[in-house]
Structures are given as C-alpha cells and as structure tokens.
Amino acid sequence: MSSPDPETKMQFLFALRSRGVTDTKVLEAMEQIDRGPFVRGIFSDRAYEDTPLPIACGQTISQPSVVGLMTQALQISPRDTVLEVGTGSGYQAAILAKLARRVYTIDRHARLVREARMIFEALQLPNITSLVGDGSFGLPDQAPFDRIIVTAAAEDPPGPLLAQLKPGGIMVVPVGQSDTVQTLIRVRKTDDGLDYDELRPVRFVPLLEGLGKDT
Ligand code: SAM
C-alpha cells in the first residue's frame, strides 16, 4: 500500500491541528495510519482531503478532523478495550487500534466488514476484531467496554450501549435526526449516573436497525 508524498501528509496533519486535533498520541496514530487504503475507486485521489467521502453500500468514510476529534474525546489509554459501532471503511478502527489494547468494530454491512478486515490484515493490526451485526445492541459477550464510539447518528444514545459501558467509561456518539445537523455528545458513566457533554455539531449517516443489503 503506497503512502502519500511528504507534502500531502504534512498538509493533512496541518488541517487536523488547525481544526482542533491537538492530542499528540491521536496525531501520531493518524500519522501512522494512512487514509489512502480506506478510500477506493474514483475518490481515492481525494483521500488526504479533510472531507467525508463515499464508500461502498451507500455509506461514508468520516471527515479526518472529525475522526481525530472523536478519538481525542474518548481519552483512550493503552489498556482500554474499545467498541466501535459503524466500521464503514475501517479507518477509525485502525486509528483506535494504535491507541487501545483491543478494538471490537461492528457494521450491519457484511461487505464493508469484509473489505475492512482485509486492510486490517495488510496493516498488521491483530488487535481489531471485526463483526457483522446490528451494533445498536452492542456486543454483550465482550462487554463491558472502557470506551464506546458510535460513528452513525442515533436519536438518543442506545440503551444497550450505555449498559455495556464500564463505570468510569466514556462513550462518544452523534445524536439527532439523520437529515439535520446532529450534536456530537460525550457520555461519562460515573458512580452517580451518566454525565452528558455536548461537543460540536456534526453530520453522520443514520444508525439503522437490522442488517444491511450489500450493494
Ligand atoms: N467509522 C467509519 C470509518 O472510519 O470509515 C465510518 C462509519 S459510516 C459514517 C457509518 C457506518 O455505520 C456505516 O458503515 C453503516 O453501515 C454503519 N451502521 C449504521 N447503522 C448501524 C448499526 N445499527 N449497526 C452497525 N453499523 C451500523
């Protein structure tokens, strides 16, 4: 898998910093994981632009600065187990894998999981487990999780995911109607309950029920 030229990479990292991605460990992870392999076909020459791009099954790979800001908001430590709902291209999961001990990622489209898995293998990221399923129910067999990231918009943070968060855990999720601007929120589970923090406006594809038809 070829890397971008140094100038392109520098501009990419500059765009991240100028949009608020300042955590050194997150920037290092995003420097190590090139976005190119996760963008296929006609959009591949735009992989290093700070913009969301179409991927298979009518889905999108998120804007890199939003990936960085969501990762930063999770405050991951190297011992953490992270659940990502919405594998998509696999780009976000690969970045999480550089920061956490283990990453579980789930998508309702089998094709996306299959393609992402091939990239994880090529990049030698053995600490990612990728699964096909409706992630709004989480992964009860692997729960609880230190961190949960949802990369599709829900009307409210899904109850099963809140239940699968460890005490002291953090979840980042875009909430709101799918056809409007949504709000990225961070939920912390404390001894007294749940603390909610509004982070910024975002726009994500919706969190849908059931399995997807592959296209
Ligand atoms: N994180 C991805 C990346 O790095 O490319 C981008 C994710 S894309 C914006 C949202 C993804 O959520 C889509 O791939 C979609 O199939 C998936 N999705 C939507 N509803 C889901 C659900 N209930 N369970 C699992 N995945 C879901």
mmCIF file of C-alpha atoms and ligand atoms in Angstrom:
data_model
loop_
_atom_site.group_PDB
_atom_site.id
_atom_site.type_symbol
_atom_site.label_atom_id
_atom_site.label_comp_id
_atom_site.label_asym_id
_atom_site.label_seq_id
_atom_site.Cartn_x
_atom_site.Cartn_y
_atom_site.Cartn_z
ATOM 1 C CA MET A 1 0.000 0.000 0.000
ATOM 2 C CA SER A 2 1.620 3.243 -1.098
ATOM 3 C CA SER A 3 1.987 6.256 1.208
ATOM 4 C CA PRO A 4 1.201 9.872 0.300
ATOM 5 C CA ASP A 5 4.108 12.187 -0.537
ATOM 6 C CA PRO A 6 5.550 14.096 2.473
ATOM 7 C CA GLU A 7 3.989 17.428 1.399
ATOM 8 C CA THR A 8 0.486 15.881 1.194
ATOM 9 C CA LYS A 9 0.963 14.217 4.569
ATOM 10 C CA MET A 10 2.151 17.489 6.131
ATOM 11 C CA GLN A 11 -0.916 19.349 4.816
ATOM 12 C CA PHE A 12 -3.160 16.560 6.090
ATOM 13 C CA LEU A 13 -1.707 16.798 9.610
ATOM 14 C CA PHE A 14 -1.803 20.604 9.485
ATOM 15 C CA ALA A 15 -5.542 20.502 8.650
ATOM 16 C CA LEU A 16 -6.148 18.204 11.633
ATOM 17 C CA ARG A 17 -4.307 20.524 14.027
ATOM 18 C CA SER A 18 -5.979 23.649 12.713
ATOM 19 C CA ARG A 19 -9.406 22.039 13.289
ATOM 20 C CA GLY A 20 -8.662 21.263 16.932
ATOM 21 C CA VAL A 21 -6.983 17.843 16.938
ATOM 22 C CA THR A 22 -4.181 18.606 19.391
ATOM 23 C CA ASP A 23 -3.681 15.368 21.358
ATOM 24 C CA THR A 24 -0.151 14.188 20.497
ATOM 25 C CA LYS A 25 -0.975 10.476 20.714
ATOM 26 C CA VAL A 26 -4.013 10.871 18.439
ATOM 27 C CA LEU A 27 -1.957 12.868 15.914
ATOM 28 C CA GLU A 28 0.762 10.187 15.996
ATOM 29 C CA ALA A 29 -1.809 7.444 15.360
ATOM 30 C CA MET A 30 -3.240 9.455 12.444
ATOM 31 C CA GLU A 31 0.254 9.947 11.076
ATOM 32 C CA GLN A 32 0.871 6.187 11.214
ATOM 33 C CA ILE A 33 -2.414 5.129 9.592
ATOM 34 C CA ASP A 34 -2.664 6.429 6.018
ATOM 35 C CA ARG A 35 -6.236 7.139 4.887
ATOM 36 C CA GLY A 36 -5.456 6.152 1.267
ATOM 37 C CA PRO A 37 -6.058 2.375 1.570
ATOM 38 C CA PHE A 38 -9.522 3.014 3.067
ATOM 39 C CA VAL A 39 -10.782 5.066 0.085
ATOM 40 C CA ARG A 40 -11.391 3.159 -3.142
ATOM 41 C CA GLY A 41 -12.182 3.940 -6.774
ATOM 42 C CA ILE A 42 -12.799 7.406 -8.144
ATOM 43 C CA PHE A 43 -12.431 9.134 -4.790
ATOM 44 C CA SER A 44 -9.042 7.626 -3.957
ATOM 45 C CA ASP A 45 -7.132 10.709 -5.141
ATOM 46 C CA ARG A 46 -9.062 12.782 -2.559
ATOM 47 C CA ALA A 47 -8.148 10.546 0.404
ATOM 48 C CA TYR A 48 -5.973 13.208 2.075
ATOM 49 C CA GLU A 49 -8.562 15.997 1.902
ATOM 50 C CA ASP A 50 -10.293 16.841 5.175
ATOM 51 C CA THR A 51 -13.664 15.780 3.872
ATOM 52 C CA PRO A 52 -16.029 12.810 4.211
ATOM 53 C CA LEU A 53 -16.065 10.614 1.088
ATOM 54 C CA PRO A 54 -18.439 7.958 -0.291
ATOM 55 C CA ILE A 55 -17.592 4.278 0.272
ATOM 56 C CA ALA A 56 -19.462 1.076 -0.735
ATOM 57 C CA CYS A 57 -23.040 0.289 0.391
ATOM 58 C CA GLY A 58 -24.055 3.995 0.192
ATOM 59 C CA GLN A 59 -22.015 4.819 3.319
ATOM 60 C CA THR A 60 -19.215 7.316 4.026
ATOM 61 C CA ILE A 61 -15.737 7.431 5.484
ATOM 62 C CA SER A 62 -15.851 10.261 8.028
ATOM 63 C CA GLN A 63 -14.006 13.577 7.749
ATOM 64 C CA PRO A 64 -10.475 13.054 9.172
ATOM 65 C CA SER A 65 -10.693 16.004 11.584
ATOM 66 C CA VAL A 66 -13.972 14.603 12.975
ATOM 67 C CA VAL A 67 -12.286 11.186 13.352
ATOM 68 C CA GLY A 68 -9.481 12.942 15.254
ATOM 69 C CA LEU A 69 -11.833 14.956 17.477
ATOM 70 C CA MET A 70 -13.956 11.907 18.336
ATOM 71 C CA THR A 71 -10.840 9.850 19.112
ATOM 72 C CA GLN A 72 -9.445 12.668 21.259
ATOM 73 C CA ALA A 73 -12.748 12.958 23.159
ATOM 74 C CA LEU A 74 -12.537 9.270 24.089
ATOM 75 C CA GLN A 75 -9.305 9.818 26.106
ATOM 76 C CA ILE A 76 -8.124 6.275 25.368
ATOM 77 C CA SER A 77 -5.442 4.659 27.470
ATOM 78 C CA PRO A 78 -3.288 1.750 26.222
ATOM 79 C CA ARG A 79 -5.071 -0.780 28.454
ATOM 80 C CA ASP A 80 -8.558 0.054 27.148
ATOM 81 C CA THR A 81 -10.974 -2.170 25.286
ATOM 82 C CA VAL A 82 -12.968 -0.120 22.789
ATOM 83 C CA LEU A 83 -16.184 -0.881 20.915
ATOM 84 C CA GLU A 84 -16.809 0.947 17.640
ATOM 85 C CA VAL A 85 -20.315 0.791 16.148
ATOM 86 C CA GLY A 86 -20.103 1.516 12.392
ATOM 87 C CA THR A 87 -16.926 0.008 10.894
ATOM 88 C CA GLY A 88 -17.541 1.617 7.491
ATOM 89 C CA SER A 89 -14.166 1.746 5.731
ATOM 90 C CA GLY A 90 -12.262 0.632 8.854
ATOM 91 C CA TYR A 91 -10.261 3.883 9.072
ATOM 92 C CA GLN A 92 -11.482 4.900 12.539
ATOM 93 C CA ALA A 93 -10.966 1.359 13.901
ATOM 94 C CA ALA A 94 -7.367 1.304 12.622
ATOM 95 C CA ILE A 95 -6.620 4.552 14.472
ATOM 96 C CA LEU A 96 -8.261 3.229 17.647
ATOM 97 C CA ALA A 97 -6.115 0.088 17.334
ATOM 98 C CA LYS A 98 -2.953 2.203 17.638
ATOM 99 C CA LEU A 99 -4.171 3.647 20.954
ATOM 100 C CA ALA A 100 -6.066 0.843 22.713
ATOM 101 C CA ARG A 101 -5.334 -2.729 23.786
ATOM 102 C CA ARG A 102 -8.269 -4.231 21.871
ATOM 103 C CA VAL A 103 -10.844 -2.879 19.435
ATOM 104 C CA TYR A 104 -14.161 -4.511 18.542
ATOM 105 C CA THR A 105 -15.816 -2.983 15.490
ATOM 106 C CA ILE A 106 -19.223 -3.905 14.118
ATOM 107 C CA ASP A 107 -21.138 -2.945 10.981
ATOM 108 C CA ARG A 108 -24.513 -4.014 9.572
ATOM 109 C CA HIS A 109 -22.988 -4.382 6.051
ATOM 110 C CA ALA A 110 -21.057 -7.649 5.562
ATOM 111 C CA ARG A 111 -19.249 -6.240 2.522
ATOM 112 C CA LEU A 112 -17.809 -3.315 4.490
ATOM 113 C CA VAL A 113 -16.617 -5.620 7.276
ATOM 114 C CA ARG A 114 -15.038 -7.983 4.721
ATOM 115 C CA GLU A 115 -13.174 -5.164 2.968
ATOM 116 C CA ALA A 116 -12.056 -3.507 6.219
ATOM 117 C CA ARG A 117 -10.790 -6.847 7.540
ATOM 118 C CA MET A 118 -8.508 -7.212 4.512
ATOM 119 C CA ILE A 119 -6.959 -3.806 5.237
ATOM 120 C CA PHE A 120 -6.512 -4.612 8.956
ATOM 121 C CA GLU A 121 -4.626 -7.764 7.914
ATOM 122 C CA ALA A 122 -2.474 -5.895 5.399
ATOM 123 C CA LEU A 123 -1.636 -3.253 8.027
ATOM 124 C CA GLN A 124 -0.945 -5.952 10.634
ATOM 125 C CA LEU A 125 -3.456 -4.778 13.200
ATOM 126 C CA PRO A 126 -4.205 -8.036 15.052
ATOM 127 C CA ASN A 127 -5.881 -6.277 17.992
ATOM 128 C CA ILE A 128 -9.011 -5.496 15.913
ATOM 129 C CA THR A 129 -11.935 -7.935 15.907
ATOM 130 C CA SER A 130 -14.496 -7.060 13.222
ATOM 131 C CA LEU A 131 -18.027 -8.405 13.200
ATOM 132 C CA VAL A 132 -21.223 -8.150 11.149
ATOM 133 C CA GLY A 133 -24.373 -7.244 13.066
ATOM 134 C CA ASP A 134 -26.681 -4.567 14.391
ATOM 135 C CA GLY A 135 -24.337 -2.644 16.668
ATOM 136 C CA SER A 136 -27.101 -0.740 18.428
ATOM 137 C CA PHE A 137 -27.358 -3.794 20.704
ATOM 138 C CA GLY A 138 -23.606 -3.689 21.356
ATOM 139 C CA LEU A 139 -21.669 -6.892 21.977
ATOM 140 C CA PRO A 140 -22.994 -8.406 25.224
ATOM 141 C CA ASP A 141 -20.492 -11.297 25.096
ATOM 142 C CA GLN A 142 -17.476 -8.944 25.078
ATOM 143 C CA ALA A 143 -18.934 -6.249 27.382
ATOM 144 C CA PRO A 144 -18.253 -4.204 29.421
ATOM 145 C CA PHE A 145 -16.132 -1.721 27.441
ATOM 146 C CA ASP A 146 -13.860 1.068 28.659
ATOM 147 C CA ARG A 147 -14.768 3.198 25.659
ATOM 148 C CA ILE A 148 -17.558 3.127 23.045
ATOM 149 C CA ILE A 149 -17.652 5.159 19.847
ATOM 150 C CA VAL A 150 -20.699 5.270 17.584
ATOM 151 C CA THR A 151 -19.999 6.568 14.077
ATOM 152 C CA ALA A 152 -23.631 6.761 12.902
ATOM 153 C CA ALA A 153 -26.299 9.120 14.274
ATOM 154 C CA ALA A 154 -28.868 7.876 16.789
ATOM 155 C CA GLU A 155 -31.883 9.827 18.066
ATOM 156 C CA ASP A 156 -30.672 9.037 21.592
ATOM 157 C CA PRO A 157 -27.622 7.142 22.901
ATOM 158 C CA PRO A 158 -28.724 3.471 22.563
ATOM 159 C CA GLY A 159 -29.633 1.950 25.976
ATOM 160 C CA PRO A 160 -27.768 -1.362 25.412
ATOM 161 C CA LEU A 161 -24.562 0.580 24.675
ATOM 162 C CA LEU A 162 -24.912 2.673 27.836
ATOM 163 C CA ALA A 163 -25.433 -0.557 29.778
ATOM 164 C CA GLN A 164 -22.253 -2.058 28.269
ATOM 165 C CA LEU A 165 -20.059 0.875 29.323
ATOM 166 C CA LYS A 166 -17.819 0.243 32.367
ATOM 167 C CA PRO A 167 -18.107 2.539 35.397
ATOM 168 C CA GLY A 168 -15.670 5.376 34.612
ATOM 169 C CA GLY A 169 -16.150 4.634 30.898
ATOM 170 C CA ILE A 170 -16.687 7.148 28.083
ATOM 171 C CA MET A 171 -18.960 6.946 25.049
ATOM 172 C CA VAL A 172 -18.918 9.352 22.101
ATOM 173 C CA VAL A 173 -21.997 9.380 19.856
ATOM 174 C CA PRO A 174 -23.656 11.761 17.361
ATOM 175 C CA VAL A 175 -27.296 12.331 18.341
ATOM 176 C CA GLY A 176 -30.169 13.874 16.412
ATOM 177 C CA GLN A 177 -32.311 13.309 13.334
ATOM 178 C CA SER A 178 -30.396 11.886 10.391
ATOM 179 C CA ASP A 179 -31.466 14.606 7.911
ATOM 180 C CA THR A 180 -30.388 17.551 10.082
ATOM 181 C CA VAL A 181 -27.216 18.704 11.768
ATOM 182 C CA GLN A 182 -26.640 16.476 14.777
ATOM 183 C CA THR A 183 -24.743 17.057 18.024
ATOM 184 C CA LEU A 184 -21.709 15.034 18.983
ATOM 185 C CA ILE A 185 -22.046 14.152 22.646
ATOM 186 C CA ARG A 186 -19.757 12.541 25.197
ATOM 187 C CA VAL A 187 -21.300 10.420 27.933
ATOM 188 C CA ARG A 188 -19.314 9.522 31.067
ATOM 189 C CA LYS A 189 -20.526 6.789 33.373
ATOM 190 C CA THR A 190 -19.906 7.840 36.973
ATOM 191 C CA ASP A 191 -20.855 6.303 40.325
ATOM 192 C CA ASP A 192 -23.819 8.687 40.412
ATOM 193 C CA GLY A 193 -25.111 8.016 36.896
ATOM 194 C CA LEU A 194 -24.404 9.480 33.463
ATOM 195 C CA ASP A 195 -22.800 12.868 32.674
ATOM 196 C CA TYR A 196 -23.534 14.363 29.252
ATOM 197 C CA ASP A 197 -21.279 16.826 27.434
ATOM 198 C CA GLU A 198 -22.152 18.486 24.086
ATOM 199 C CA LEU A 199 -19.022 18.645 21.926
ATOM 200 C CA ARG A 200 -19.888 20.086 18.478
ATOM 201 C CA PRO A 201 -22.293 19.945 15.542
ATOM 202 C CA VAL A 202 -21.685 17.033 13.130
ATOM 203 C CA ARG A 203 -23.403 15.269 10.245
ATOM 204 C CA PHE A 204 -23.448 11.459 10.126
ATOM 205 C CA VAL A 205 -25.400 8.769 8.274
ATOM 206 C CA PRO A 206 -28.133 7.253 10.486
ATOM 207 C CA LEU A 207 -27.787 4.311 12.839
ATOM 208 C CA LEU A 208 -30.211 1.827 11.234
ATOM 209 C CA GLU A 209 -31.882 -1.310 12.550
ATOM 210 C CA GLY A 210 -31.058 -4.820 11.388
ATOM 211 C CA LEU A 211 -28.606 -5.994 8.742
ATOM 212 C CA GLY A 212 -27.930 -4.051 5.532
ATOM 213 C CA LYS A 213 -28.388 -5.301 1.965
ATOM 214 C CA ASP A 214 -24.963 -5.246 0.355
ATOM 215 C CA THR A 215 -24.561 -3.163 -2.805
HETATM 216 N N1 SAM B 1 -16.203 4.695 11.154
HETATM 217 C C1 SAM B 1 -16.308 4.611 9.725
HETATM 218 C C2 SAM B 1 -14.985 4.816 9.035
HETATM 219 O O1 SAM B 1 -13.968 5.008 9.700
HETATM 220 O O2 SAM B 1 -14.976 4.733 7.803
HETATM 221 C C3 SAM B 1 -17.380 5.499 9.145
HETATM 222 C C4 SAM B 1 -18.721 4.990 9.500
HETATM 223 S S1 SAM B 1 -20.034 5.483 8.455
HETATM 224 C C5 SAM B 1 -20.153 7.205 8.735
HETATM 225 C C6 SAM B 1 -21.373 4.788 9.419
HETATM 226 C C7 SAM B 1 -21.415 3.289 9.417
HETATM 227 O O3 SAM B 1 -22.369 2.870 10.374
HETATM 228 C C8 SAM B 1 -21.859 2.679 8.077
HETATM 229 O O4 SAM B 1 -20.884 1.816 7.594
HETATM 230 C C9 SAM B 1 -23.143 1.943 8.433
HETATM 231 O O5 SAM B 1 -23.315 0.724 7.709
HETATM 232 C C10 SAM B 1 -22.950 1.684 9.907
HETATM 233 N N2 SAM B 1 -24.187 1.445 10.662
HETATM 234 C C11 SAM B 1 -25.364 2.113 10.638
HETATM 235 N N3 SAM B 1 -26.240 1.555 11.495
HETATM 236 C C12 SAM B 1 -25.588 0.520 12.097
HETATM 237 C C13 SAM B 1 -25.959 -0.438 13.088
HETATM 238 N N4 SAM B 1 -27.170 -0.458 13.656
HETATM 239 N N5 SAM B 1 -25.038 -1.348 13.453
HETATM 240 C C14 SAM B 1 -23.799 -1.372 12.895
HETATM 241 N N6 SAM B 1 -23.402 -0.499 11.953
HETATM 242 C C15 SAM B 1 -24.283 0.440 11.566
#
